[in-house]
Coordinates of C-alpha atoms and ligand atoms in Angstrom, one line a residue:
M1 CA 39.3 -24.5 79.3
K2 CA 37.1 -23.6 76.6
V3 CA 35.0 -20.8 75.7
H4 CA 31.5 -20.8 73.6
H5 CA 29.7 -17.9 72.1
G6 CA 26.0 -18.0 72.4
I7 CA 22.7 -16.0 72.5
S8 CA 22.0 -14.6 75.8
A9 CA 18.1 -15.8 77.2
S10 CA 18.5 -14.4 80.6
I11 CA 21.0 -12.4 82.3
G12 CA 23.1 -13.5 85.1
I13 CA 26.2 -15.8 86.4
A14 CA 25.6 -19.4 87.0
I15 CA 28.9 -21.9 88.0
G16 CA 28.0 -25.7 88.5
E17 CA 28.7 -29.0 86.8
A18 CA 26.9 -29.8 83.8
F19 CA 24.1 -32.3 83.4
I20 CA 23.3 -33.5 79.6
Y21 CA 19.6 -33.9 79.2
D22 CA 19.4 -36.1 76.0
Q23 CA 16.0 -37.0 75.1
H24 CA 17.0 -38.9 72.0
L25 CA 16.5 -42.7 71.6
H26 CA 19.3 -44.0 69.7
I27 CA 18.0 -47.3 67.8
P28 CA 20.3 -49.9 66.8
N29 CA 19.2 -51.7 63.9
Y30 CA 21.1 -55.3 63.3
S31 CA 20.0 -58.8 61.8
I32 CA 19.6 -61.7 64.1
S33 CA 19.8 -65.7 63.5
E34 CA 17.1 -68.0 64.0
R35 CA 18.3 -69.1 67.3
Q36 CA 18.4 -65.5 68.8
I37 CA 14.4 -65.1 68.1
E38 CA 13.3 -66.4 71.2
Y39 CA 15.9 -64.7 73.1
E40 CA 14.7 -61.2 71.3
I41 CA 10.9 -62.0 72.6
H42 CA 11.7 -63.1 76.0
R43 CA 13.7 -59.2 76.1
F44 CA 10.3 -57.9 74.9
F45 CA 8.0 -59.4 77.5
V46 CA 10.5 -58.4 80.6
A47 CA 10.5 -54.5 78.9
M48 CA 6.7 -55.1 78.6
T49 CA 5.9 -55.9 82.1
K50 CA 8.5 -53.3 83.6
T51 CA 6.9 -50.4 81.4
K52 CA 3.5 -51.7 82.7
N53 CA 4.5 -51.3 86.3
E54 CA 6.0 -48.0 85.6
L55 CA 2.8 -46.8 84.2
I56 CA 0.7 -48.4 87.6
Q57 CA 3.3 -46.9 90.0
I58 CA 2.6 -43.0 87.9
Q59 CA -1.0 -43.7 88.0
K60 CA -0.9 -44.5 92.2
K61 CA 1.2 -41.0 92.3
L62 CA -1.5 -39.1 90.2
I63 CA -4.1 -40.5 92.4
Q64 CA -2.6 -39.5 95.6
E65 CA -1.4 -36.0 94.3
I66 CA -3.9 -35.0 91.8
S67 CA -7.1 -37.1 91.8
E68 CA -8.8 -40.5 91.2
D69 CA -9.9 -38.8 87.9
Q70 CA -6.8 -38.0 86.8
G71 CA -5.0 -41.0 87.7
K72 CA -8.0 -43.1 85.8
I73 CA -6.7 -41.3 82.2
L74 CA -4.1 -43.5 82.5
D75 CA -6.3 -46.7 82.6
A76 CA -6.4 -46.5 78.7
H77 CA -2.7 -46.2 78.2
I78 CA -1.8 -49.5 80.9
M79 CA -4.2 -51.7 79.0
M80 CA -2.5 -50.9 75.8
V81 CA 1.0 -51.8 76.7
D82 CA 0.5 -55.7 76.2
D83 CA -2.8 -55.2 73.8
A84 CA -3.1 -58.0 71.9
T85 CA -2.9 -56.7 68.2
L86 CA 0.0 -54.9 69.4
V87 CA 1.8 -57.6 71.0
D88 CA 1.3 -60.0 68.3
K89 CA 2.2 -58.0 65.4
I90 CA 5.5 -57.1 67.1
C91 CA 6.2 -60.7 67.8
D92 CA 5.0 -61.5 64.2
T93 CA 7.3 -59.2 62.4
L94 CA 10.6 -59.6 64.7
R95 CA 9.7 -63.5 63.5
A96 CA 9.7 -62.5 59.7
E97 CA 12.2 -59.9 59.4
K98 CA 14.8 -61.7 62.2
R99 CA 15.9 -58.1 63.1
N100 CA 16.8 -57.0 66.7
I101 CA 13.7 -56.1 68.8
E102 CA 14.4 -52.5 69.3
S103 CA 14.2 -51.9 65.7
V104 CA 11.0 -53.8 64.9
V105 CA 9.4 -52.4 68.2
F106 CA 10.1 -48.5 66.7
D107 CA 8.6 -49.1 63.0
V108 CA 5.5 -51.2 64.4
I109 CA 4.8 -48.4 66.8
N110 CA 5.4 -45.8 63.8
E111 CA 3.5 -47.6 61.3
Q112 CA 0.1 -47.8 64.1
C113 CA 0.3 -44.1 64.4
Q114 CA 0.5 -43.2 60.9
E115 CA -2.7 -45.6 60.4
L116 CA -4.1 -43.7 62.7
A117 CA -2.9 -40.3 61.6
K118 CA -4.7 -41.0 58.5
A119 CA -8.4 -41.2 60.4
N120 CA -10.6 -38.1 60.5
E121 CA -11.6 -38.5 64.3
S122 CA -9.7 -36.5 66.8
F123 CA -10.1 -39.8 68.9
F124 CA -8.0 -41.6 66.9
H125 CA -5.5 -38.5 66.6
D126 CA -5.6 -38.8 70.8
R127 CA -4.4 -42.5 70.6
I128 CA -1.4 -41.4 68.5
I129 CA 0.0 -39.5 71.7
D130 CA -0.5 -42.5 73.6
I131 CA 0.8 -45.2 71.5
F132 CA 4.0 -43.3 70.9
D133 CA 4.5 -42.8 74.4
I134 CA 4.2 -46.4 75.4
G135 CA 6.7 -46.8 72.3
Q136 CA 8.8 -44.6 74.1
K137 CA 8.9 -46.1 77.3
L138 CA 9.2 -49.4 75.8
L139 CA 12.5 -48.7 74.3
Q140 CA 13.8 -46.7 76.9
N141 CA 13.3 -49.9 78.8
L142 CA 14.9 -51.9 76.2
L143 CA 17.9 -49.7 75.8
Y144 CA 18.1 -49.4 79.6
Q145 CA 18.4 -45.8 78.8
K146 CA 16.1 -43.8 81.2
N147 CA 14.9 -40.3 80.3
V148 CA 15.8 -38.5 83.6
S149 CA 13.2 -36.0 84.0
L150 CA 14.2 -32.5 84.8
S151 CA 11.6 -32.2 87.9
N152 CA 13.6 -35.2 89.4
I153 CA 17.2 -33.6 89.6
E154 CA 18.5 -33.9 93.1
R155 CA 21.9 -31.9 92.9
D156 CA 22.8 -28.3 91.5
V157 CA 23.7 -28.6 88.1
I158 CA 23.6 -26.5 84.9
V159 CA 21.5 -28.3 82.3
V160 CA 22.8 -29.0 79.0
A161 CA 20.4 -29.7 76.0
S162 CA 19.8 -29.7 72.2
E163 CA 16.8 -28.2 72.9
L164 CA 14.2 -27.5 75.8
S165 CA 10.7 -27.4 75.2
V166 CA 8.4 -24.8 77.5
S167 CA 6.7 -27.7 79.6
D168 CA 10.7 -29.0 80.5
T169 CA 11.3 -25.8 81.2
A170 CA 8.1 -25.5 83.4
N171 CA 8.6 -28.8 84.9
M172 CA 12.4 -28.6 86.4
N173 CA 13.3 -28.5 89.6
K174 CA 14.2 -24.9 90.1
K175 CA 16.2 -25.6 93.3
H176 CA 18.6 -27.3 91.8
V177 CA 18.9 -26.1 88.3
L178 CA 21.4 -23.5 88.4
G179 CA 20.9 -22.2 84.6
F180 CA 20.8 -23.9 81.2
V181 CA 22.3 -23.7 77.8
T182 CA 20.8 -25.2 74.5
E183 CA 22.1 -25.3 71.2
F184 CA 18.6 -24.1 69.7
G185 CA 16.1 -21.5 70.7
G186 CA 15.9 -17.4 70.7
K187 CA 16.1 -14.6 72.8
T188 CA 12.0 -14.4 73.2
S189 CA 10.9 -17.9 73.1
H190 CA 8.9 -19.3 75.9
S191 CA 11.6 -21.2 77.7
S192 CA 13.7 -18.2 77.9
I193 CA 11.2 -15.9 78.9
L194 CA 10.9 -18.8 81.7
A195 CA 14.5 -18.5 82.8
K196 CA 13.9 -14.7 83.2
S197 CA 11.0 -14.9 85.1
L198 CA 12.5 -17.5 87.3
S199 CA 15.9 -15.6 87.1
M200 CA 18.2 -18.4 85.6
P201 CA 20.9 -17.4 83.8
A202 CA 20.4 -19.4 80.3
I203 CA 22.5 -19.0 77.0
F204 CA 20.8 -20.1 73.6
G205 CA 22.4 -21.2 70.1
L206 CA 25.4 -23.0 71.2
S207 CA 25.4 -25.0 68.4
N208 CA 27.3 -28.7 69.0
I209 CA 27.3 -28.4 73.0
V210 CA 25.6 -31.4 73.9
H211 CA 28.4 -33.5 72.2
E212 CA 31.0 -31.3 73.4
I213 CA 30.3 -31.3 77.0
S214 CA 29.8 -34.6 79.2
S215 CA 28.0 -34.4 82.3
G216 CA 29.9 -33.4 85.6
T217 CA 32.2 -31.0 83.8
I218 CA 32.5 -27.7 85.7
C219 CA 31.1 -25.0 83.8
I220 CA 29.9 -21.1 83.8
I221 CA 27.0 -19.3 82.4
D222 CA 28.2 -15.5 82.0
S223 CA 24.4 -14.7 79.9
E224 CA 24.9 -11.1 80.3
K225 CA 27.9 -11.7 77.8
G226 CA 26.4 -14.8 76.0
L227 CA 29.6 -16.8 77.0
F228 CA 29.8 -20.5 78.6
I229 CA 33.0 -21.5 80.0
Q230 CA 33.5 -25.2 79.8
D231 CA 36.0 -26.5 82.2
P232 CA 37.6 -23.0 83.3
D233 CA 41.0 -22.8 84.6
E234 CA 41.4 -21.5 88.3
K235 CA 41.9 -18.0 87.7
T236 CA 38.6 -17.6 85.6
L237 CA 36.9 -19.6 88.2
K238 CA 38.3 -17.2 91.1
E239 CA 37.3 -14.5 88.8
Y240 CA 33.5 -15.8 88.5
Q241 CA 33.0 -17.0 91.7
N242 CA 33.9 -13.2 92.8
K243 CA 31.6 -11.9 90.1
K244 CA 29.0 -13.8 91.4
L245 CA 29.3 -12.8 94.7
A246 CA 29.2 -9.1 94.0
E247 CA 26.0 -9.9 91.5
N248 CA 23.7 -11.0 94.6
A249 CA 25.2 -7.9 96.4
Q250 CA 23.6 -5.7 93.8
R251 CA 20.4 -7.9 93.7
E252 CA 20.2 -6.9 97.5
E253 CA 21.1 -3.1 97.0
N254 CA 18.2 -2.7 94.5
L255 CA 15.8 -4.3 97.0
L256 CA 15.8 -0.9 98.9
L257 CA 13.9 0.3 95.9
S258 CA 11.2 -2.2 96.6
R259 CA 9.2 -0.1 98.3
I260 CA 8.8 3.0 96.1
P261 CA 6.8 3.6 93.0
T262 CA 8.1 4.1 89.9
V263 CA 8.7 8.0 89.0
T264 CA 10.9 9.5 87.1
K265 CA 13.0 12.5 87.8
D266 CA 10.6 14.8 86.8
G267 CA 7.8 13.4 88.6
F268 CA 6.0 10.9 85.7
A269 CA 4.9 7.8 87.1
I270 CA 5.2 4.6 84.8
P271 CA 4.6 1.6 86.8
L272 CA 6.6 -1.5 86.6
K273 CA 4.5 -4.5 86.9
A274 CA 5.6 -8.1 87.0
N275 CA 5.2 -10.7 84.1
M276 CA 4.0 -14.2 85.6
E277 CA 4.0 -17.8 84.4
I278 CA 4.3 -19.8 87.3
P279 CA 2.9 -18.0 90.6
E280 CA 3.5 -20.7 93.4
Q281 CA 7.4 -20.3 92.4
E282 CA 7.2 -16.6 91.8
I283 CA 4.4 -14.4 93.7
D284 CA 6.9 -14.1 96.9
N285 CA 9.4 -12.5 94.1
V286 CA 6.7 -10.4 92.7
K287 CA 5.9 -9.0 96.0
K288 CA 9.5 -8.9 97.2
C289 CA 10.6 -6.3 94.0
G290 CA 7.7 -4.4 94.8
A291 CA 6.0 -4.4 91.4
E292 CA 3.2 -2.6 91.0
G293 CA 1.0 -5.1 90.0
V294 CA 1.0 -8.0 87.4
G295 CA 0.9 -6.8 83.9
L296 CA 0.7 -10.2 82.1
Y297 CA -0.1 -13.8 84.0
R298 CA 0.1 -16.3 81.1
S299 CA -2.7 -18.3 81.7
E300 CA -1.7 -20.9 79.8
F301 CA 1.0 -22.1 81.6
L302 CA -1.5 -23.3 84.0
Y303 CA -2.1 -26.1 81.1
L304 CA 1.4 -26.2 80.8
S305 CA 3.4 -26.6 83.8
K306 CA 1.6 -29.5 85.5
K307 CA 2.3 -32.8 83.2
R308 CA -1.7 -32.8 82.4
K309 CA -3.0 -34.3 79.7
T310 CA -6.1 -32.8 80.3
L311 CA -7.4 -28.9 80.4
P312 CA -7.4 -27.7 84.1
T313 CA -11.3 -27.7 85.7
E314 CA -13.0 -24.6 86.0
E315 CA -12.7 -25.0 90.1
Q316 CA -8.9 -25.5 89.6
Q317 CA -8.9 -22.4 87.5
F318 CA -10.7 -20.7 90.2
L319 CA -8.7 -21.5 92.5
A320 CA -5.7 -20.8 90.9
Y321 CA -6.5 -17.5 89.6
K322 CA -7.9 -16.7 93.4
F323 CA -4.6 -17.6 94.7
I324 CA -2.7 -14.8 92.9
L325 CA -5.7 -12.1 93.3
E326 CA -5.6 -12.6 97.2
R327 CA -2.0 -12.7 97.3
L328 CA -2.0 -9.3 95.7
S329 CA -5.0 -8.0 96.7
N330 CA -4.4 -4.8 96.3
K331 CA -2.7 -4.2 93.2
E332 CA -4.2 -4.9 89.7
V333 CA -3.4 -8.4 88.3
T334 CA -3.8 -8.6 84.4
I335 CA -4.6 -12.4 83.8
R336 CA -4.1 -13.2 79.6
T337 CA -6.7 -15.8 78.4
L338 CA -5.5 -19.1 77.0
D339 CA -2.8 -18.3 74.6
L340 CA -2.0 -21.9 73.5
G341 CA -0.2 -22.7 70.1
G342 CA 2.9 -21.6 68.7
D343 CA 5.8 -22.9 70.6
K344 CA 3.1 -23.3 73.6
V345 CA 1.8 -26.7 72.8
I346 CA -0.7 -29.6 74.8
E347 CA -0.6 -32.2 72.2
T348 CA -4.0 -33.3 72.9
Y349 CA -5.6 -29.9 72.4
T350 CA -3.0 -27.9 69.8
V351 CA -2.4 -29.5 66.1
K352 CA 0.6 -29.8 64.4
E353 CA 0.6 -27.2 61.8
N354 CA 3.4 -26.0 58.9
N355 CA 3.4 -22.8 60.5
P356 CA 2.2 -23.1 64.0
N357 CA 3.4 -19.0 65.1
M358 CA 0.9 -18.2 62.4
G359 CA -1.8 -20.8 62.8
W360 CA -4.9 -22.0 65.1
R361 CA -3.6 -20.3 68.2
A362 CA -4.8 -18.2 71.4
I363 CA -8.0 -16.1 70.7
R364 CA -8.4 -18.2 67.3
L365 CA -8.1 -21.6 69.0
C366 CA -10.2 -20.3 72.3
L367 CA -13.2 -19.1 70.0
K368 CA -13.7 -22.0 68.0
N369 CA -13.7 -23.8 71.5
P370 CA -16.2 -21.7 73.2
E371 CA -16.7 -24.3 76.0
I372 CA -12.9 -24.6 76.6
F373 CA -13.0 -20.1 76.5
K374 CA -16.4 -20.1 78.6
T375 CA -14.6 -22.4 81.3
Q376 CA -11.8 -20.0 81.9
L377 CA -13.9 -16.9 81.7
R378 CA -16.0 -18.4 84.2
A379 CA -13.3 -19.3 86.4
L380 CA -11.9 -15.6 85.9
Y381 CA -15.4 -13.7 86.8
R382 CA -15.6 -16.1 89.9
A383 CA -12.4 -15.2 91.2
S384 CA -12.9 -11.3 90.4
I385 CA -14.2 -10.6 93.5
Y386 CA -11.1 -11.3 95.6
G387 CA -8.9 -8.8 94.1
K388 CA -8.5 -5.9 91.1
L389 CA -8.3 -8.3 88.1
R390 CA -7.9 -7.2 84.5
I391 CA -8.8 -9.5 81.5
M392 CA -6.5 -9.6 78.7
L393 CA -6.8 -11.0 75.2
P394 CA -4.2 -12.5 72.9
M395 CA -3.2 -12.2 69.4
I396 CA -6.2 -10.0 68.2
S397 CA -5.8 -9.1 64.8
V398 CA -9.7 -8.3 64.0
V399 CA -12.4 -6.5 65.4
E400 CA -14.9 -9.4 65.5
E401 CA -12.8 -11.5 67.9
I402 CA -13.2 -8.6 70.2
I403 CA -17.1 -8.5 70.0
E404 CA -17.4 -12.5 69.6
T405 CA -15.3 -12.5 73.2
K406 CA -17.6 -10.2 74.5
K407 CA -20.8 -12.1 73.5
L408 CA -19.3 -15.3 75.5
I409 CA -18.6 -12.8 78.6
E410 CA -22.2 -11.6 78.7
E411 CA -23.4 -15.1 78.7
V412 CA -21.1 -16.4 81.1
K413 CA -21.9 -13.3 83.3
S414 CA -25.6 -14.0 82.9
N415 CA -24.8 -18.0 84.1
L416 CA -23.4 -16.6 87.1
Q417 CA -26.1 -14.3 88.1
R418 CA -28.6 -16.8 87.6
E419 CA -26.8 -19.2 89.8
K420 CA -26.4 -16.3 92.3
I421 CA -22.7 -16.9 92.2
P422 CA -21.1 -12.7 92.8
F423 CA -18.5 -11.5 90.6
V424 CA -17.3 -7.8 89.6
K425 CA -19.6 -6.5 86.6
D426 CA -17.1 -4.4 85.2
V427 CA -13.6 -6.3 85.3
P428 CA -11.9 -4.2 82.5
L429 CA -11.2 -6.0 79.2
G430 CA -7.9 -5.5 77.4
I431 CA -6.2 -6.6 74.3
M432 CA -2.4 -7.6 73.5
I433 CA -1.2 -5.5 70.4
E434 CA 1.1 -8.1 69.0
T435 CA -0.1 -8.7 65.5
P436 CA 0.8 -5.8 62.8
A437 CA -2.9 -5.8 61.8
A438 CA -3.7 -4.7 65.5
A439 CA -1.2 -2.0 65.8
L440 CA -2.5 -0.8 62.2
I441 CA -6.1 -0.6 63.2
S442 CA -5.6 -0.1 67.1
D443 CA -7.9 3.3 66.7
A444 CA -10.8 0.9 65.8
L445 CA -9.7 -1.7 68.6
A446 CA -9.6 1.0 71.0
K447 CA -13.1 1.6 70.7
H448 CA -14.0 -1.7 72.0
V449 CA -11.7 -2.1 75.2
D450 CA -10.3 -0.6 78.2
F451 CA -6.6 -0.9 77.5
F452 CA -3.4 -2.2 75.4
S453 CA -0.5 -4.1 76.1
I454 CA 1.8 -4.4 73.0
G455 CA 3.1 -7.7 73.0
S456 CA 6.5 -7.0 71.6
N457 CA 7.8 -10.3 71.5
D458 CA 5.3 -11.7 68.7
L459 CA 4.9 -8.0 67.0
I460 CA 8.6 -8.4 66.5
Q461 CA 8.5 -11.4 65.2
Y462 CA 5.5 -10.7 62.8
V463 CA 6.4 -7.5 61.3
M464 CA 10.4 -8.5 60.6
A465 CA 8.8 -12.2 59.3
C466 CA 11.2 -13.9 61.7
D467 CA 10.7 -16.7 63.9
R468 CA 11.4 -15.3 67.6
G469 CA 13.0 -18.7 68.5
N470 CA 15.2 -19.3 65.7
E471 CA 18.8 -18.4 66.4
K472 CA 20.0 -18.6 62.8
I473 CA 17.9 -15.3 62.1
S474 CA 18.0 -13.5 65.8
Y475 CA 20.3 -10.5 63.8
L476 CA 16.7 -9.7 62.4
Y477 CA 14.7 -9.8 65.7
E478 CA 15.8 -6.3 66.5
P479 CA 13.1 -4.0 69.0
L480 CA 14.6 -1.1 68.1
H481 CA 14.3 -1.1 64.3
P482 CA 12.2 1.7 62.9
A483 CA 9.2 -0.5 62.0
I484 CA 8.7 -1.7 65.3
L485 CA 8.9 1.8 66.5
Q486 CA 6.4 3.4 64.2
L487 CA 4.1 0.8 65.2
I488 CA 4.5 1.0 68.7
A489 CA 4.2 5.1 68.2
I490 CA 0.8 4.5 66.3
T491 CA -0.5 2.0 68.7
I492 CA 0.3 4.5 71.9
K493 CA -1.1 7.3 70.1
N494 CA -4.3 5.7 69.1
A495 CA -5.0 4.6 72.6
H496 CA -4.7 7.7 74.2
K497 CA -6.7 9.6 71.5
N498 CA -9.5 6.6 72.7
K499 CA -8.6 7.7 76.6
I500 CA -7.2 4.5 77.4
Y501 CA -3.9 3.4 78.7
C502 CA -1.3 1.5 76.7
S503 CA 1.3 -1.1 78.3
L504 CA 4.0 -3.0 77.3
C505 CA 4.6 -6.8 78.1
G506 CA 6.9 -8.1 75.6
E507 CA 10.6 -8.9 76.8
M508 CA 12.1 -5.8 75.1
G509 CA 10.5 -3.4 78.1
S510 CA 13.1 -5.3 80.3
D511 CA 16.2 -3.7 78.2
P512 CA 17.2 -0.6 79.7
N513 CA 17.9 1.0 76.6
N514 CA 14.4 0.0 75.0
A515 CA 12.6 1.2 78.4
L516 CA 14.0 4.5 77.7
I517 CA 12.7 4.8 74.1
L518 CA 9.4 3.4 75.5
V519 CA 8.7 6.2 78.0
G520 CA 9.6 8.5 75.3
L521 CA 7.0 7.3 72.9
G522 CA 4.7 7.8 75.9
I523 CA 4.1 3.8 77.0
D524 CA 1.9 4.5 80.2
E525 CA 3.6 1.3 82.0
I526 CA 6.1 -1.8 81.7
S527 CA 5.5 -5.4 82.7
L528 CA 8.5 -7.5 82.9
S529 CA 10.5 -10.2 84.6
T530 CA 11.0 -9.5 88.0
G531 CA 15.0 -10.2 87.9
K532 CA 15.3 -6.7 85.6
L533 CA 12.2 -4.8 87.3
L534 CA 14.5 -2.8 89.9
E535 CA 17.3 -1.9 87.5
I536 CA 14.6 -0.1 85.7
R537 CA 12.9 1.6 88.0
K538 CA 16.4 2.8 89.1
L539 CA 17.1 4.2 86.0
F540 CA 13.5 5.6 85.8
Q541 CA 14.4 8.0 88.7
N542 CA 17.5 9.3 87.4
T543 CA 15.8 10.2 84.3
N544 CA 13.7 13.1 82.9
K545 CA 10.7 11.7 80.8
K546 CA 10.9 14.8 78.8
D547 CA 14.4 14.5 77.6
L548 CA 13.1 10.9 76.6
E549 CA 10.4 12.4 74.5
A550 CA 13.3 14.1 72.6
L551 CA 15.1 11.3 72.4
A552 CA 12.2 9.2 70.6
A553 CA 11.2 11.8 68.8
Q554 CA 14.8 11.6 67.0
A555 CA 14.3 7.6 67.1
L556 CA 11.5 8.1 65.0
T557 CA 12.9 9.8 62.1
M558 CA 15.8 7.4 61.9
S559 CA 15.7 4.7 59.0
T560 CA 18.2 1.7 60.6
Q561 CA 18.4 0.3 64.1
K562 CA 22.2 1.0 63.8
E563 CA 21.5 4.8 63.6
V564 CA 18.7 4.0 66.5
N565 CA 21.6 2.8 68.7
Q566 CA 24.0 5.3 67.8
L567 CA 21.5 7.9 69.0
L568 CA 21.1 5.9 72.2
L569 CA 24.9 5.8 72.5
R570 CA 24.9 9.3 72.5
Y571 CA 22.2 10.0 74.9
N572 CA 24.0 7.5 77.5
K573 CA 27.0 9.0 77.2
A574 CA 25.9 12.8 77.8
H575 CA 23.4 11.4 80.4
K576 CA 26.3 8.8 82.0
N577 CA 24.4 5.7 82.0
I578 CA 27.3 3.8 81.1
K579 CA 26.4 0.8 82.5
I580 CA 23.4 0.3 79.8
I581 CA 25.3 1.1 76.6
Ligands
PEP1 C1 4.3 -11.2 73.5 O1 4.0 -11.4 72.4 O2 5.0 -10.0 73.6 C2 4.0 -11.6 74.9 C3 3.5 -10.9 76.1 O3 3.3 -12.5 74.6 P1 4.0 -14.2 74.5 O4 5.5 -13.9 74.8 O5 3.5 -14.9 75.6 O6 3.7 -14.7 73.3
MG2 MG1 2.7 -13.1 72.3

């Protein structure tokens, strides 16, 4: 038995066998003799035929499952596999340099990608992704190394990986993945957020874990304590099996609270809404736990969760938004417009940047691509008649971004009117407060919108100059740091001064201690992952808002995070909230 310590990303216990997800190809490089040349070329042609057949199968599946058009996208890909120039270049290099075929394919593909990268036109940049992809597939076939997709997992496992991208996580087969652990990643990276939304235990920051463990080893995730137990002894296994039963029983008990609204002991309503990423998988949970609406639907997951190479059409988006609004017809649903960029990348639309979190993302990317943005806005307005829609803009840092968006909205609305397509005229428009600039000018911003929602995940990373996905500096990523509390207080004050409401939809709201401080600071509602919603509702029911106001006022006078924590410790002791200390 071995116990590893990491960063807790999503609470819960999982017990199962490990499944190592290793995406790296290890390319051998060795010299070959004259006699081996034809043999290596033969291997190359076999791998090429195999790759082409695989792509044809994928194309058939796309046509069956999505559409003829989606399938056609692979036409160019398939033709490229046996493109004469590429094949000649590989065979010529192999003959000239007398090296094994894998190392030659690897080098030639890399060279081609570098050549294309020099071109200025985006057409050539798109080809890089295709050629790279073909190169990977050829190499996998040459090395007999199959990159098992996490969506094809067919038995219950705990995934162990060096790192998981957002689309890896979004595409996991949720029926069989019990939880996951990784070497890299931070508490509020989007993979972690997804794990929470899907109530999947997860731990990050377990260095070297991929090399320490092999597939099939029984292991335990105890994410509350940040523990990953490899090969547990019998006593530990039994202990955790009992804990898991208790965890399930507690969840069932909490469900009793699902039908009542969230009101503090002294009568203040603090609606608790749900954050959502993959509606088809989450909406039943949102309803089951009695969320008082959806405070954040991260619409970019519509773009990320299907392995699409193109953006969804207006019709596809319209149907997706209509689905959520209809399923939650009597509740408010806040849909955030496209927040691509940072760690949410679609290679074809987001560009490689040195500093992606501070780069061309979210509203910045949308305003520079008005056709993409207007398609989404049109789909949203068309869907608006099916429920209580609210639209929210991400990553606002200047007033002009709102004004420009409003112009696009007017254009979209007048087109719909001309086409006699029904829509709700006064859909509330809100913004995320997730840059320090937005918090500081929140008084000015409030004059242009109907609501705020504090995006603490990004706000913390920008205020603390601390990458939210980097486990090495996670000690700095502190939601209760006085600088964060001051900015949250300013934002709420300015919202109320301008008679608009202020919500919070970052991960900090799902921590009981943070939630107490937020209510004390005057937050009007919190949007959080459904896994924690009922626990927080129970906490608020047993708490007086007046006490929390005094607590938050005191917290605002503190100069270190440690002092705030100690204050909370004293508060929880006095109020017997022992479990959340
Ligand atoms: C946030 O930044 O707090 C937020 C909710 O947005 P995201 O996590 O998607 O960046
Ligand atoms: Mg954000």
